[in-house]
Amino acid sequence: MGSQKPSSFSSLFFLIFSIYLFRVSNSALVPAIYVFGDSLVDVGNNNHLKLSLAKANFPHNGLDFPTKKPTGRFSNGKNAADYVAEKVGLPTSPPYLSLISKFRKVTNTTPFKTGVSFASGGAGIFNETNKLFKQSVAMDQQIEFYSLVYKTLVGELGSPGAAEHLSKSLFTVVIGSNDIFGYHESSDLRNKYSPQQYVDSMASTLKSQLKRLYGYGARKYVVGGIGPVGCAPSQRKRSKGGECDEEVNNWAAIYNIALKSMLQTLKMELKDISYSYFDVYQVMSNFLRSPSSFGFTEIKSACCGLGNLKADVPCLPIATFCPNRNNHLFWDLYHPTQQAHYMFANYIFDGPFTYPLNVNQLIAL
């Protein structure tokens, strides 16, 4: 008799959780959000990668998260993925790797209907980019994981039901910064490709990846461009005056042009898709040009770290952190603060700087 109690409790728990998700999904603006990308939207996938050097599951990360504990987010608190989910009335899409066993067997499919995050710190559009941090989930592998979610949804909802569900869901893609850093750090790549050739290859590779997602039901895409990554503390610290690396910024800007052109072409080829492109480069540039207008007083130095601009040592437990995170643009040597992410989400959802539709308009289609 005693051995049956845990099973009964477990069944009751999942019944209650399923009812909760059903109610949430019925009141939400979209059925689900499926997230793909890098550390800007990673909510904990890298916690489950033993060899990865790109992890944030230790203090002082999560300092301002509701639990006050590190979650695997590269932030003092929430990131844009969390805030966009809140805006549409859904729970944050949980990390896919938290839903499977060490033997890669799915242990919980319940969240599949409201969304899953496949984003991984250090990930790139190119598989080779992942070598920068030893281990991460590249975009191709993220799509492979999603294909398993897709098959589960088809099995549970049927093909027409899954198609209907996914056609109304959001597919968020935030990736490419690590590919730019990879080009910057590799003399071999710079000798092999011109900046234009490299970013064109990034855009064409991402196009094929978005087409793969289309084959698995994606119809509404939310795609983030690359920000002025040459202004991150990790890049500023290399100059005597803490100036931005304009060469890196230029590569990012050239890629964004290629990305926007690619999305327009993709829309012409796949008539039944729609997309929101978030111009994070312009938003971040505004923050950098007129920080006080947005409540920032520190735009060069990281909040958490050690050394020059707090960028010589990452945000490790031995690092120090600023007392007022809301007035800093950067949390660590690469990533924005929770406050910046909150502002990003507002722009993504309501505009401006989100084209040709903001997410609120995208949902209404």
PDB file of C-alpha atoms in Angstrom, residues 35 38-48 54-86 90-95 98 117 119-121 304 315 331-332 335-338 341:
ATOM      1  CA  VAL A  35      12.667  29.852 -28.210  1.00  0.00           C
ATOM      2  CA  ASP A  38      22.135  31.930 -27.504  1.00  0.00           C
ATOM      3  CA  SER A  39      22.900  33.232 -24.009  1.00  0.00           C
ATOM      4  CA  LEU A  40      20.723  36.319 -24.462  1.00  0.00           C
ATOM      5  CA  VAL A  41      17.637  34.104 -24.121  1.00  0.00           C
ATOM      6  CA  ASP A  42      19.048  30.944 -22.465  1.00  0.00           C
ATOM      7  CA  VAL A  43      16.942  30.133 -19.393  1.00  0.00           C
ATOM      8  CA  GLY A  44      18.993  27.194 -18.164  1.00  0.00           C
ATOM      9  CA  ASN A  45      19.803  24.715 -20.933  1.00  0.00           C
ATOM     10  CA  ASN A  46      23.537  25.040 -20.370  1.00  0.00           C
ATOM     11  CA  ASN A  47      23.104  23.960 -16.752  1.00  0.00           C
ATOM     12  CA  HIS A  48      22.720  20.459 -18.190  1.00  0.00           C
ATOM     13  CA  ALA A  54      29.303  29.115 -20.939  1.00  0.00           C
ATOM     14  CA  LYS A  55      27.398  28.689 -17.703  1.00  0.00           C
ATOM     15  CA  ALA A  56      25.664  31.056 -15.313  1.00  0.00           C
ATOM     16  CA  ASN A  57      24.369  28.671 -12.652  1.00  0.00           C
ATOM     17  CA  PHE A  58      26.335  30.317  -9.849  1.00  0.00           C
ATOM     18  CA  PRO A  59      26.286  33.598  -7.890  1.00  0.00           C
ATOM     19  CA  HIS A  60      25.999  36.461  -8.506  1.00  0.00           C
ATOM     20  CA  ASN A  61      23.720  35.634 -11.418  1.00  0.00           C
ATOM     21  CA  GLY A  62      20.056  35.619 -10.451  1.00  0.00           C
ATOM     22  CA  LEU A  63      20.591  38.221  -7.741  1.00  0.00           C
ATOM     23  CA  ASP A  64      17.375  40.018  -8.757  1.00  0.00           C
ATOM     24  CA  PHE A  65      15.440  36.970  -9.957  1.00  0.00           C
ATOM     25  CA  PRO A  66      12.276  36.314  -7.896  1.00  0.00           C
ATOM     26  CA  THR A  67      13.980  33.376  -6.152  1.00  0.00           C
ATOM     27  CA  LYS A  68      17.198  35.402  -5.612  1.00  0.00           C
ATOM     28  CA  LYS A  69      19.095  32.365  -6.896  1.00  0.00           C
ATOM     29  CA  PRO A  70      21.088  31.670 -10.084  1.00  0.00           C
ATOM     30  CA  THR A  71      18.996  29.943 -12.726  1.00  0.00           C
ATOM     31  CA  GLY A  72      21.358  29.596 -15.661  1.00  0.00           C
ATOM     32  CA  ARG A  73      20.291  32.944 -17.102  1.00  0.00           C
ATOM     33  CA  PHE A  74      23.194  35.217 -17.997  1.00  0.00           C
ATOM     34  CA  SER A  75      21.592  38.047 -16.083  1.00  0.00           C
ATOM     35  CA  ASN A  76      21.069  39.515 -12.649  1.00  0.00           C
ATOM     36  CA  GLY A  77      17.424  38.545 -13.093  1.00  0.00           C
ATOM     37  CA  LYS A  78      15.090  37.854 -15.982  1.00  0.00           C
ATOM     38  CA  ASN A  79      15.835  38.116 -19.673  1.00  0.00           C
ATOM     39  CA  ALA A  80      13.729  39.177 -22.659  1.00  0.00           C
ATOM     40  CA  ALA A  81      12.346  35.651 -23.134  1.00  0.00           C
ATOM     41  CA  ASP A  82      10.829  35.826 -19.645  1.00  0.00           C
ATOM     42  CA  TYR A  83       9.279  39.233 -20.218  1.00  0.00           C
ATOM     43  CA  VAL A  84       7.789  38.402 -23.622  1.00  0.00           C
ATOM     44  CA  ALA A  85       6.207  35.273 -22.110  1.00  0.00           C
ATOM     45  CA  GLU A  86       4.702  37.406 -19.346  1.00  0.00           C
ATOM     46  CA  LEU A  90       2.366  32.276 -20.640  1.00  0.00           C
ATOM     47  CA  PRO A  91       4.901  30.825 -18.211  1.00  0.00           C
ATOM     48  CA  THR A  92       8.505  31.127 -19.348  1.00  0.00           C
ATOM     49  CA  SER A  93       9.265  28.357 -21.835  1.00  0.00           C
ATOM     50  CA  PRO A  94      11.349  25.885 -19.781  1.00  0.00           C
ATOM     51  CA  PRO A  95      14.762  24.679 -20.976  1.00  0.00           C
ATOM     52  CA  SER A  98      15.519  20.055 -18.096  1.00  0.00           C
ATOM     53  CA  SER A 117      13.317  26.910 -24.881  1.00  0.00           C
ATOM     54  CA  ALA A 119      18.470  28.452 -26.457  1.00  0.00           C
ATOM     55  CA  SER A 120      22.001  27.772 -25.304  1.00  0.00           C
ATOM     56  CA  GLY A 121      24.773  30.079 -24.152  1.00  0.00           C
ATOM     57  CA  CYS A 304      29.516  42.149 -12.093  1.00  0.00           C
ATOM     58  CA  CYS A 315      30.765  37.327 -13.110  1.00  0.00           C
ATOM     59  CA  TRP A 331      25.403  42.970 -16.195  1.00  0.00           C
ATOM     60  CA  ASP A 332      28.637  41.165 -17.091  1.00  0.00           C
ATOM     61  CA  HIS A 335      25.253  40.530 -21.383  1.00  0.00           C
ATOM     62  CA  PRO A 336      22.752  43.311 -20.655  1.00  0.00           C
ATOM     63  CA  THR A 337      21.115  43.755 -17.275  1.00  0.00           C
ATOM     64  CA  GLN A 338      17.586  42.691 -16.423  1.00  0.00           C
ATOM     65  CA  HIS A 341      16.046  43.138 -21.169  1.00  0.00           C
TER      66      HIS A 341
END
